[in-house]
Short mmCIF file of C-alpha atoms and ligand atoms in Angstrom, two decimals:
data_model
loop_
_atom_site.label_atom_id
_atom_site.label_comp_id
_atom_site.label_asym_id
_atom_site.label_seq_id
_atom_site.Cartn_x
_atom_site.Cartn_y
_atom_site.Cartn_z
CA MET A 23 73.13 112.91 154.45
CA ALA A 24 76.46 113.65 152.80
CA ASP A 25 75.16 116.71 150.95
CA LYS A 26 73.57 118.33 154.01
CA MET A 27 75.25 121.39 155.43
CA VAL A 28 76.86 120.44 158.73
CA SER A 29 75.45 122.49 161.60
CA GLY A 30 77.78 124.32 163.95
CA ALA A 31 80.56 124.72 161.38
CA SER A 32 79.23 127.11 158.76
CA SER A 33 81.73 128.98 156.66
CA PRO A 34 81.28 132.75 156.18
CA GLY A 35 78.99 133.48 153.23
CA ALA A 36 77.58 129.94 153.15
CA ARG A 37 73.81 129.79 152.86
CA VAL A 38 71.69 127.17 154.56
CA ARG A 39 68.76 125.75 152.58
CA VAL A 40 65.77 126.17 154.85
CA GLY A 41 62.19 124.93 154.79
CA VAL A 42 59.17 125.92 156.88
CA VAL A 43 56.46 123.32 157.49
CA GLY A 44 53.24 124.90 158.74
CA ALA A 45 54.07 127.97 156.70
CA SER A 46 50.43 129.12 156.41
CA GLY A 47 49.99 129.30 160.20
CA TYR A 48 50.74 132.28 162.42
CA SER A 49 54.10 130.95 163.62
CA GLY A 50 55.04 129.73 160.14
CA LEU A 51 54.24 133.09 158.55
CA GLU A 52 56.31 134.80 161.22
CA LEU A 53 59.19 132.43 160.45
CA LEU A 54 58.96 133.37 156.77
CA ARG A 55 58.94 137.08 157.66
CA ILE A 56 62.08 136.77 159.79
CA LEU A 57 63.92 134.31 157.53
CA ALA A 58 63.34 136.51 154.46
CA ALA A 59 65.76 139.00 156.05
CA HIS A 60 68.38 136.40 156.99
CA PRO A 61 71.47 136.81 154.79
CA GLN A 62 72.62 133.24 155.32
CA VAL A 63 69.31 131.56 154.60
CA GLU A 64 68.03 130.36 151.26
CA LEU A 65 64.32 129.65 151.66
CA THR A 66 63.71 126.60 149.53
CA LEU A 67 60.40 125.19 150.76
CA ALA A 68 57.15 126.30 152.41
CA ALA A 69 54.64 123.56 153.21
CA ALA A 70 51.30 123.05 154.95
CA SER A 71 48.44 120.60 154.70
CA HIS A 72 47.19 122.41 151.58
CA SER A 73 48.87 124.02 148.58
CA GLU A 74 48.46 127.38 146.84
CA ALA A 75 49.03 127.92 143.13
CA ARG A 76 50.15 131.56 143.55
CA PRO A 77 53.56 132.55 145.01
CA LEU A 78 53.71 133.32 148.75
CA PRO A 79 54.04 137.13 148.42
CA GLU A 80 50.77 137.16 146.45
CA VAL A 81 48.88 135.01 148.93
CA TYR A 82 50.38 136.83 151.96
CA PRO A 83 50.88 140.45 150.80
CA HIS A 84 52.73 141.49 153.99
CA LEU A 85 55.58 139.12 153.05
CA THR A 86 57.84 141.12 150.79
CA GLY A 87 61.39 140.02 150.04
CA LEU A 88 60.50 136.34 149.82
CA PRO A 89 61.49 134.18 146.86
CA ALA A 90 58.58 133.33 144.56
CA LEU A 91 57.98 130.03 146.35
CA ALA A 92 54.50 128.54 146.36
CA LEU A 93 52.97 126.81 149.37
CA GLU A 94 53.01 123.05 148.82
CA VAL A 95 51.58 120.02 150.61
CA TYR A 96 54.11 118.68 153.13
CA SER A 97 56.31 115.83 151.92
CA ALA A 98 59.31 114.44 153.82
CA ASP A 99 60.98 113.58 150.49
CA ALA A 100 60.76 117.18 149.25
CA CYS A 101 62.23 118.46 152.54
CA ALA A 102 65.07 115.93 152.40
CA GLU A 103 65.87 116.85 148.79
CA ARG A 104 65.72 120.63 149.11
CA CYS A 105 66.58 121.53 152.72
CA ASP A 106 69.45 121.37 155.20
CA ALA A 107 67.27 122.65 158.05
CA VAL A 108 63.51 122.70 158.61
CA PHE A 109 61.33 124.63 161.05
CA VAL A 110 58.22 122.63 161.91
CA ALA A 111 55.27 124.67 163.19
CA LEU A 112 52.29 122.32 163.16
CA PRO A 113 49.65 121.77 165.82
CA SER A 114 50.71 119.57 168.72
CA GLY A 115 50.00 115.93 167.98
CA SER A 116 51.21 116.30 164.35
CA SER A 117 54.33 118.42 164.72
CA GLY A 118 56.53 116.07 166.75
CA ALA A 119 56.04 113.14 164.36
CA VAL A 120 56.97 115.31 161.35
CA ALA A 121 59.99 116.74 163.20
CA ALA A 122 61.11 113.22 164.17
CA GLU A 123 60.73 112.00 160.58
CA LEU A 124 62.85 114.84 159.16
CA TRP A 125 65.47 114.55 161.92
CA ALA A 126 65.77 110.80 161.21
CA ARG A 127 66.55 111.71 157.59
CA GLY A 128 69.55 113.79 158.60
CA LEU A 129 68.04 117.26 158.64
CA THR A 130 68.52 119.82 161.39
CA VAL A 131 65.02 120.38 162.81
CA ILE A 132 63.52 123.03 165.06
CA ASP A 133 60.05 122.06 166.25
CA LEU A 134 57.86 124.86 167.59
CA SER A 135 55.18 122.62 169.12
CA GLY A 136 54.99 121.14 172.60
CA ASP A 137 55.46 117.61 171.27
CA LEU A 138 59.16 117.19 172.08
CA ARG A 139 59.36 119.27 175.26
CA LEU A 140 58.22 116.68 177.82
CA PRO A 141 58.83 113.02 178.67
CA ALA A 142 56.18 110.77 177.08
CA ALA A 143 54.11 110.06 180.23
CA LEU A 144 53.92 113.71 181.21
CA TYR A 145 53.10 114.72 177.61
CA GLU A 146 50.28 112.21 177.33
CA ARG A 147 48.80 113.29 180.67
CA TRP A 148 48.79 117.03 179.93
CA TYR A 149 48.19 117.02 176.16
CA GLY A 150 45.85 114.00 176.06
CA LYS A 151 47.55 112.73 172.87
CA PRO A 152 50.04 109.95 172.05
CA ALA A 153 53.64 111.06 172.51
CA ALA A 154 56.07 111.56 169.60
CA PRO A 155 58.62 108.79 168.79
CA ALA A 156 60.83 108.03 171.81
CA GLU A 157 64.21 108.47 170.02
CA ALA A 158 63.25 111.99 168.97
CA GLN A 159 61.94 112.80 172.46
CA ALA A 160 65.25 111.68 173.93
CA ALA A 161 67.39 113.57 171.41
CA ALA A 162 65.52 116.89 171.47
CA VAL A 163 67.20 119.79 173.29
CA TYR A 164 64.97 122.34 175.01
CA GLY A 165 65.70 125.57 173.16
CA LEU A 166 65.44 128.26 175.81
CA THR A 167 68.53 129.84 174.30
CA GLU A 168 69.69 132.02 177.18
CA TRP A 169 69.66 129.03 179.55
CA ASN A 170 70.61 126.14 177.25
CA ARG A 171 72.95 127.72 174.72
CA GLU A 172 75.71 125.09 174.85
CA GLN A 173 73.28 122.18 174.48
CA VAL A 174 71.56 124.00 171.61
CA ARG A 175 74.91 124.54 169.86
CA ALA A 176 75.50 120.77 169.74
CA ALA A 177 71.93 119.81 168.83
CA ARG A 178 70.29 118.79 165.57
CA LEU A 179 66.78 118.59 167.00
CA ILE A 180 65.31 121.43 169.04
CA ALA A 181 62.14 121.54 171.10
CA ASN A 182 61.48 125.27 170.89
CA PRO A 183 59.86 126.51 174.12
CA GLY A 184 56.23 127.55 174.39
CA CYS A 185 55.26 131.20 174.53
CA TYR A 186 54.04 131.23 178.16
CA PRO A 187 57.06 129.19 179.34
CA THR A 188 59.47 131.56 177.58
CA ALA A 189 58.01 134.62 179.32
CA SER A 190 57.72 132.82 182.67
CA LEU A 191 61.10 131.05 182.71
CA LEU A 192 63.11 134.09 181.64
CA ALA A 193 61.36 135.92 184.49
CA LEU A 194 61.85 133.26 187.17
CA LEU A 195 65.04 131.31 186.50
CA PRO A 196 67.48 133.94 187.83
CA ALA A 197 65.65 133.98 191.19
CA VAL A 198 65.29 130.20 191.37
CA ARG A 199 68.85 129.37 190.35
CA ALA A 200 70.30 132.01 192.70
CA GLY A 201 68.41 130.51 195.66
CA LEU A 202 66.25 133.57 196.27
CA VAL A 203 62.97 131.63 196.63
CA ARG A 204 61.74 130.88 200.16
CA PRO A 205 61.92 127.09 200.68
CA GLY A 206 58.40 125.66 200.62
CA GLY A 207 56.93 128.89 199.22
CA THR A 208 54.69 128.78 196.14
CA VAL A 209 55.58 130.65 192.94
CA VAL A 210 52.53 132.17 191.24
CA ILE A 211 52.41 133.04 187.53
CA ASP A 212 49.47 135.13 186.37
CA ALA A 213 49.83 135.12 182.58
CA LYS A 214 47.91 136.65 179.69
CA SER A 215 48.09 136.06 175.95
CA GLY A 216 46.94 137.85 172.83
CA VAL A 217 44.59 135.90 170.58
CA SER A 218 47.22 134.89 167.99
CA GLY A 219 48.55 132.52 170.67
CA ALA A 220 45.75 130.13 169.68
CA GLY A 221 46.84 129.99 166.03
CA ARG A 222 44.60 130.54 163.00
CA SER A 223 41.79 128.51 164.46
CA THR A 224 38.18 129.42 163.78
CA ALA A 225 36.92 128.60 167.30
CA ALA A 226 33.87 130.66 168.28
CA HIS A 227 35.43 132.09 171.44
CA LEU A 228 38.22 133.64 169.33
CA MET A 229 35.88 135.59 167.06
CA PHE A 230 36.13 139.40 167.25
CA ALA A 231 32.65 139.81 168.70
CA GLU A 232 33.47 137.36 171.50
CA MET A 233 36.97 138.49 172.50
CA ALA A 234 36.99 142.23 171.79
CA GLU A 235 36.34 144.27 174.97
CA ASN A 236 36.41 141.02 176.91
CA PHE A 237 38.82 139.32 179.35
CA LEU A 238 38.69 135.87 180.89
CA PRO A 239 40.81 132.96 182.09
CA TYR A 240 40.89 129.63 180.29
CA LYS A 241 42.21 126.07 180.94
CA VAL A 242 42.31 126.98 184.63
CA GLY A 243 44.48 124.49 186.54
CA LYS A 244 45.11 122.33 183.49
CA HIS A 245 47.14 124.33 180.98
CA GLN A 246 49.68 122.12 179.17
CA HIS A 247 52.51 124.59 179.84
CA VAL A 248 52.48 123.82 183.61
CA PRO A 249 54.81 120.77 183.39
CA GLU A 250 57.10 122.52 180.89
CA ILE A 251 57.65 125.41 183.31
CA GLU A 252 57.99 123.16 186.38
CA GLN A 253 60.45 120.86 184.61
CA MET A 254 62.80 123.73 183.82
CA LEU A 255 62.44 125.50 187.19
CA GLY A 256 63.30 122.24 188.96
CA GLU A 257 62.75 121.10 192.50
CA ASP A 258 63.99 124.33 194.09
CA ALA A 259 60.77 126.01 192.97
CA GLY A 260 58.27 123.17 193.57
CA PRO A 261 54.77 123.10 192.03
CA ILE A 262 53.62 126.41 190.57
CA VAL A 263 50.25 128.13 190.49
CA PHE A 264 49.70 129.12 186.86
CA THR A 265 46.75 130.92 185.28
CA THR A 266 46.30 131.84 181.62
CA GLN A 267 43.98 134.53 180.37
CA LEU A 268 42.97 135.72 176.94
CA LEU A 269 43.66 139.39 176.23
CA PRO A 270 41.74 141.28 173.55
CA THR A 271 44.98 141.99 171.66
CA VAL A 272 46.51 140.25 168.64
CA ARG A 273 50.06 139.70 169.93
CA GLY A 274 51.76 139.52 173.27
CA ILE A 275 52.35 137.49 176.41
CA TYR A 276 52.38 139.29 179.73
CA ALA A 277 53.40 137.18 182.74
CA SER A 278 53.15 138.68 186.22
CA CYS A 279 55.17 136.38 188.47
CA TYR A 280 55.08 136.36 192.27
CA VAL A 281 57.98 134.79 194.17
CA PRO A 282 58.08 134.37 197.98
CA LEU A 283 61.51 135.64 198.98
CA ALA A 284 63.95 133.69 201.13
CA ASP A 285 64.97 135.25 204.44
CA GLY A 286 67.54 138.00 204.16
CA VAL A 287 67.11 138.61 200.42
CA ASP A 288 66.67 142.29 199.63
CA GLU A 289 66.00 144.28 196.47
CA ALA A 290 69.69 144.93 195.80
CA ARG A 291 70.50 141.23 195.85
CA VAL A 292 67.59 140.46 193.54
CA ARG A 293 68.59 143.14 191.06
CA ASP A 294 72.24 142.03 191.12
CA ALA A 295 71.24 138.43 190.38
CA TYR A 296 69.12 139.41 187.35
CA LEU A 297 71.63 141.92 185.97
CA ALA A 298 74.51 139.48 186.33
CA ARG A 299 72.59 136.63 184.70
CA TYR A 300 71.41 138.63 181.70
CA GLU A 301 74.45 140.83 181.16
CA GLY A 302 75.37 140.71 177.47
CA GLU A 303 72.19 138.92 176.46
CA PRO A 304 70.84 140.75 173.40
CA PHE A 305 67.25 139.57 173.78
CA VAL A 306 66.54 140.03 177.49
CA ARG A 307 66.38 143.48 179.05
CA VAL A 308 66.10 144.06 182.79
CA LEU A 309 64.40 147.44 183.20
CA PRO A 310 65.67 150.10 185.62
CA PRO A 311 64.17 150.32 189.12
CA GLY A 312 60.58 151.51 189.13
CA GLU A 313 59.88 150.52 185.51
CA VAL A 314 57.64 147.72 184.30
CA PRO A 315 57.36 146.40 180.73
CA ALA A 316 54.50 146.99 178.30
CA LEU A 317 53.38 144.77 175.43
CA LYS A 318 53.82 147.64 172.99
CA HIS A 319 57.52 147.75 173.83
CA VAL A 320 58.11 144.20 172.61
CA ARG A 321 55.51 143.75 169.85
CA GLY A 322 57.27 142.49 166.70
CA ALA A 323 60.69 142.22 168.43
CA ASN A 324 62.70 139.22 169.58
CA MET A 325 62.83 140.64 173.07
CA CYS A 326 61.84 139.85 176.64
CA GLN A 327 61.58 142.83 178.95
CA LEU A 328 61.60 142.25 182.70
CA GLY A 329 60.49 144.61 185.46
CA LEU A 330 61.52 143.81 189.07
CA VAL A 331 59.67 145.01 192.15
CA VAL A 332 60.31 143.80 195.71
CA ASP A 333 57.31 144.19 197.99
CA GLU A 334 58.94 144.24 201.45
CA ARG A 335 55.53 144.27 203.20
CA THR A 336 54.71 140.74 201.94
CA ARG A 337 58.33 139.64 201.26
CA THR A 338 57.40 139.01 197.62
CA LEU A 339 59.45 139.52 194.49
CA MET A 340 57.21 140.56 191.60
CA VAL A 341 58.66 139.98 188.14
CA PHE A 342 56.74 141.40 185.18
CA SER A 343 57.67 139.81 181.87
CA ALA A 344 56.56 140.83 178.38
CA ILE A 345 57.27 139.15 175.04
CA ASP A 346 55.70 138.91 171.61
CA ASN A 347 54.28 135.37 171.55
CA LEU A 348 55.01 134.97 167.84
CA VAL A 349 58.58 136.31 167.99
CA LYS A 350 60.51 135.64 171.24
CA GLY A 351 57.73 133.16 172.12
CA ALA A 352 57.96 131.24 168.82
CA ALA A 353 59.57 132.16 165.47
CA GLY A 354 62.20 134.61 166.74
CA GLN A 355 63.51 132.26 169.40
CA ALA A 356 63.49 129.45 166.81
CA VAL A 357 65.70 131.53 164.49
CA GLN A 358 67.89 132.43 167.50
CA ASN A 359 68.43 128.70 168.06
CA PHE A 360 69.06 128.17 164.35
CA ASN A 361 71.77 130.87 164.46
CA VAL A 362 73.42 129.19 167.45
CA ILE A 363 73.35 125.75 165.80
CA PHE A 364 74.81 126.94 162.50
CA GLY A 365 77.40 129.22 164.09
CA PHE A 366 75.94 132.51 162.79
CA PRO A 367 75.93 135.62 165.01
CA GLU A 368 72.97 135.06 167.31
CA GLU A 369 71.33 138.37 166.43
CA THR A 370 71.25 137.72 162.66
CA ALA A 371 67.81 138.72 161.28
CA LEU A 372 66.55 139.41 164.80
CA THR A 373 67.48 143.02 165.47
CA ALA A 374 64.19 144.69 164.44
CA ALA A 375 62.87 147.10 167.07
CA ALA A 376 59.36 146.75 168.47
CA LEU A 377 56.35 148.29 166.75
CA ALA A 378 54.95 151.05 168.91
CA PRO A 379 52.41 152.45 169.40
N1 LIG B 415 50.72 130.91 168.03
C1 LIG B 415 51.67 131.09 168.96
O1 LIG B 415 51.76 132.17 169.58
C2 LIG B 415 52.62 129.98 169.26
C3 LIG B 415 53.69 130.26 170.13
C4 LIG B 415 54.61 129.24 170.45
C5 LIG B 415 54.43 127.97 169.89
N2 LIG B 415 53.37 127.73 169.06
C6 LIG B 415 53.23 126.37 168.53
O2 LIG B 415 53.53 126.41 167.13
C7 LIG B 415 52.74 125.44 166.45
C8 LIG B 415 51.98 126.16 165.34
O3 LIG B 415 51.12 127.10 165.96
P1 LIG B 415 50.35 128.23 165.15
O4 LIG B 415 49.70 129.08 166.16
O5 LIG B 415 51.24 128.83 164.14
O6 LIG B 415 49.25 127.31 164.40
P2 LIG B 415 48.26 127.65 163.22
O7 LIG B 415 48.21 129.11 162.97
O8 LIG B 415 46.98 126.96 163.53
O9 LIG B 415 48.95 126.96 161.95
C9 LIG B 415 49.08 125.57 161.86
C10 LIG B 415 49.84 125.22 160.58
O10 LIG B 415 49.99 123.81 160.52
C11 LIG B 415 49.56 123.36 159.23
N3 LIG B 415 49.13 121.96 159.39
C12 LIG B 415 48.23 121.46 160.27
N4 LIG B 415 48.19 120.11 160.17
C13 LIG B 415 49.08 119.76 159.20
C14 LIG B 415 49.52 118.53 158.64
N5 LIG B 415 49.02 117.37 159.06
N6 LIG B 415 50.48 118.55 157.67
C15 LIG B 415 51.01 119.71 157.23
N7 LIG B 415 50.62 120.92 157.72
C16 LIG B 415 49.68 120.93 158.69
C17 LIG B 415 48.49 124.32 158.83
O11 LIG B 415 48.33 124.22 157.43
P3 LIG B 415 46.92 124.52 156.68
O12 LIG B 415 46.85 126.02 156.51
O13 LIG B 415 47.08 123.80 155.38
O14 LIG B 415 45.84 123.97 157.56
C18 LIG B 415 49.15 125.62 159.28
O15 LIG B 415 50.14 126.00 158.35
C19 LIG B 415 51.79 124.82 167.50
O16 LIG B 415 52.30 123.58 167.91
C20 LIG B 415 51.82 125.83 168.63
O17 LIG B 415 51.62 125.24 169.90
C21 LIG B 415 52.49 128.70 168.72
#
């Protein structure tokens, strides 16, 4: 461990040796795209379950600016030899064990899966898989940066939040923590995701002919992100109603959240709470009155846009939240956490504007 760069105390100009495990997946490729532009990162390893003889920019032509690294089969020894920090973006069930293994070898690890986000019993119930090693579960810090920044700064193992939870929690936490929710009322989250949210799977329902010009809910009442959202909202919010739907788009999460308002709370108080909480946050934007976000305004950007509407007739706060699932919902937030841990300006490599139209 002696030769590893110590997180949280990086000197100006120092470069961190970084690896990406799961580099051929959608989140991994997005990590490579963002990290290629990071001035304090030296990409030293890209791994998956298979290897490629040709360098990454030849296999993935959209990735310019990358070193001529080739994709290799994952090995903990190679990571320990060549990396200070590793992003792990494997399917749940595999990712947490790999993250735990690398963390135990002294590396700083950011895991993008759901494997380290929940206590073991809750994980096994909602994911239907054995939980990751208990020491890693206990050590992992939930990396919702805007709400856990100080814990992230001191961490060496991050459980990066899920895409739906990121959009939902950034939308709901200001109301919940400010006591704006009517006691006993039920918070409803009606969320939609672009197809890249499912990864590079070849499942039939994700084929173009099935999902184009189509729209439908899935995992109704049993989506694994329910406990992650409830855990972070806490008892003040109670159990949530949460639906997930597949949008015929490539990228994007759109969460429409409905909050029963406590007595006496008006629109001005709601707006003040959100503006105060997110003042100075570079990656959350509360839109002006009357405006709601659109997926095209966040696509490709590490950004969450929030639109607030108070419906006085039903005493409901409606919060509309849009993110790019692969950026603020995965790789971008992971790099944001990396920047916090290593003491780099939080916006490093994350300032790209959205791609519109
Ligand atoms: N997609 C999103 O919007 C999103 C958002 C937030 C979080 N996440 C989480 O991020 C993780 C990755 O998701 P994804 O959508 O990027 O998945 P994906 O596109 O399916 O990619 C999975 C990656 O894992 C690799 N892999 C699978 N099993 C492996 C093993 N045993 N050893 C080494 N490599 C292995 C695959 O390599 P091969 O190419 O060799 O098979 C591939 O690189 C998941 O846990 C997911 O829940 C995803």
